Structures are given as structure tokens and as C-alpha cells.
XYZ file of C-alpha atoms in Angstrom:
104
model
C 12.795 60.992 -58.047
C 14.981 63.769 -59.416
C 17.267 62.669 -62.219
C 19.786 64.447 -64.344
C 21.268 61.833 -66.697
C 24.971 61.997 -67.524
C 25.875 63.593 -70.828
C 29.500 62.553 -70.391
C 29.691 58.864 -69.425
C 33.222 59.299 -68.047
C 31.917 61.491 -65.194
C 30.989 59.694 -61.968
C 27.288 59.447 -61.315
C 26.230 60.872 -57.975
C 23.440 59.025 -56.190
C 21.571 60.404 -53.214
C 18.679 59.278 -51.031
C 16.700 61.882 -49.083
C 14.401 60.764 -46.268
C 11.670 63.239 -45.352
C 8.535 63.265 -43.196
C 5.727 64.586 -45.368
C 5.539 68.313 -45.989
C 6.949 69.414 -42.651
C 8.876 72.710 -42.731
C 12.195 70.880 -42.256
C 11.375 68.419 -45.046
C 10.429 71.250 -47.414
C 13.623 73.118 -46.550
C 15.763 70.008 -47.077
C 14.246 69.412 -50.526
C 14.732 73.024 -51.582
C 18.275 73.185 -50.215
C 19.180 69.899 -51.904
C 17.998 71.266 -55.253
C 20.272 74.286 -54.755
C 23.191 72.044 -53.795
C 22.701 69.862 -56.872
C 23.377 72.918 -59.025
C 26.995 72.602 -57.831
C 27.353 69.266 -59.633
C 28.211 69.026 -63.317
C 25.083 68.954 -65.421
C 23.630 65.529 -66.000
C 25.321 63.362 -63.400
C 23.018 62.866 -60.406
C 20.054 60.833 -59.248
C 18.011 61.477 -56.107
C 15.526 59.096 -54.518
C 13.152 60.854 -52.131
C 11.537 58.657 -49.502
C 8.644 60.033 -47.480
C 8.595 57.974 -44.300
C 4.948 58.899 -43.708
C 4.075 57.083 -46.952
C 6.699 54.329 -46.588
C 7.227 53.891 -42.821
C 8.904 50.495 -43.113
C 11.725 52.006 -45.209
C 12.757 54.014 -42.168
C 13.231 50.851 -40.141
C 14.668 48.763 -42.977
C 17.260 51.438 -43.788
C 18.081 52.277 -40.153
C 16.917 55.891 -40.301
C 16.231 57.428 -36.891
C 15.732 61.095 -37.813
C 14.459 63.120 -40.754
C 15.331 64.890 -42.886
C 18.311 62.658 -43.667
C 20.402 62.816 -46.830
C 22.598 59.885 -47.773
C 25.216 60.116 -50.502
C 25.346 56.585 -51.884
C 27.942 57.192 -54.571
C 30.620 57.995 -55.327
C 32.280 56.515 -52.242
C 32.573 57.129 -49.383
C 28.945 56.909 -48.282
C 27.985 59.977 -46.266
C 24.934 60.763 -44.092
C 23.739 64.269 -43.257
C 20.753 65.128 -41.105
C 18.794 68.328 -40.967
C 17.521 70.871 -43.452
C 20.858 71.126 -45.343
C 20.758 74.907 -44.872
C 24.522 75.460 -44.514
C 25.427 74.993 -48.164
C 29.171 75.339 -47.675
C 29.307 72.670 -44.954
C 27.023 70.320 -46.887
C 29.174 70.621 -50.020
C 32.272 69.954 -47.933
C 30.745 66.902 -46.239
C 29.574 65.490 -49.578
C 32.958 66.271 -51.165
C 31.378 68.394 -53.890
C 33.181 71.385 -55.353
C 31.095 74.449 -56.090
C 30.548 75.318 -59.728
C 32.891 77.991 -61.022
C 30.078 80.383 -61.925
C 28.772 80.689 -58.348
């Protein structure tokens, strides 16, 4: 689990869940691209749970996941689901309603 604890408690905490299938090329790309995307959030305000469906296959069924990689933004609302390797950073940021950091 990747965590970056809030330094400013007034900022919303972003929570994500990333479903992957082992070390497949798409899973590796999704993890790497998500790390890059998280740099667009203010420091210290996100939490990511990574679920490998090869290690936890029942989570896929319990959570209704039909394809991997799948990223779910749990908070702040609205909940958003994105599938794929998250390679189009601009579109991913737009879908997740995240503004890019000023220094990028």
C-alpha cells in the first residue's frame, strides 16, 4: 500500500484502489503511471491499496472487477473507475478530477 499522510488536515484525503494481475506488462505500466499521476496531488494526501487478483482472486469477484488493471478513486466523491495502463496522463487526471501541480 502506498501512503502519503496529510500534512494539512484541512485537505481532502484521496483514496484509490488499483487492481492488477501479477507482474504483467499492463499491471507494471499501471503501477508506474499511477505513481507519476500521484505526483500531481498535494504532498501528503493520498492512500493507494493495490490488490493483485492473482494473490487475492476472490476480491475480484467480491468487488465486481471484470478487467485489470483497474483503478478506482474511492474518495473524494464521486467514485470513478478507470481501466487500462493509465498511460494518457492528461485524460486520467481529467477523469479523476485532479489538477496538475503548478511546477509540471
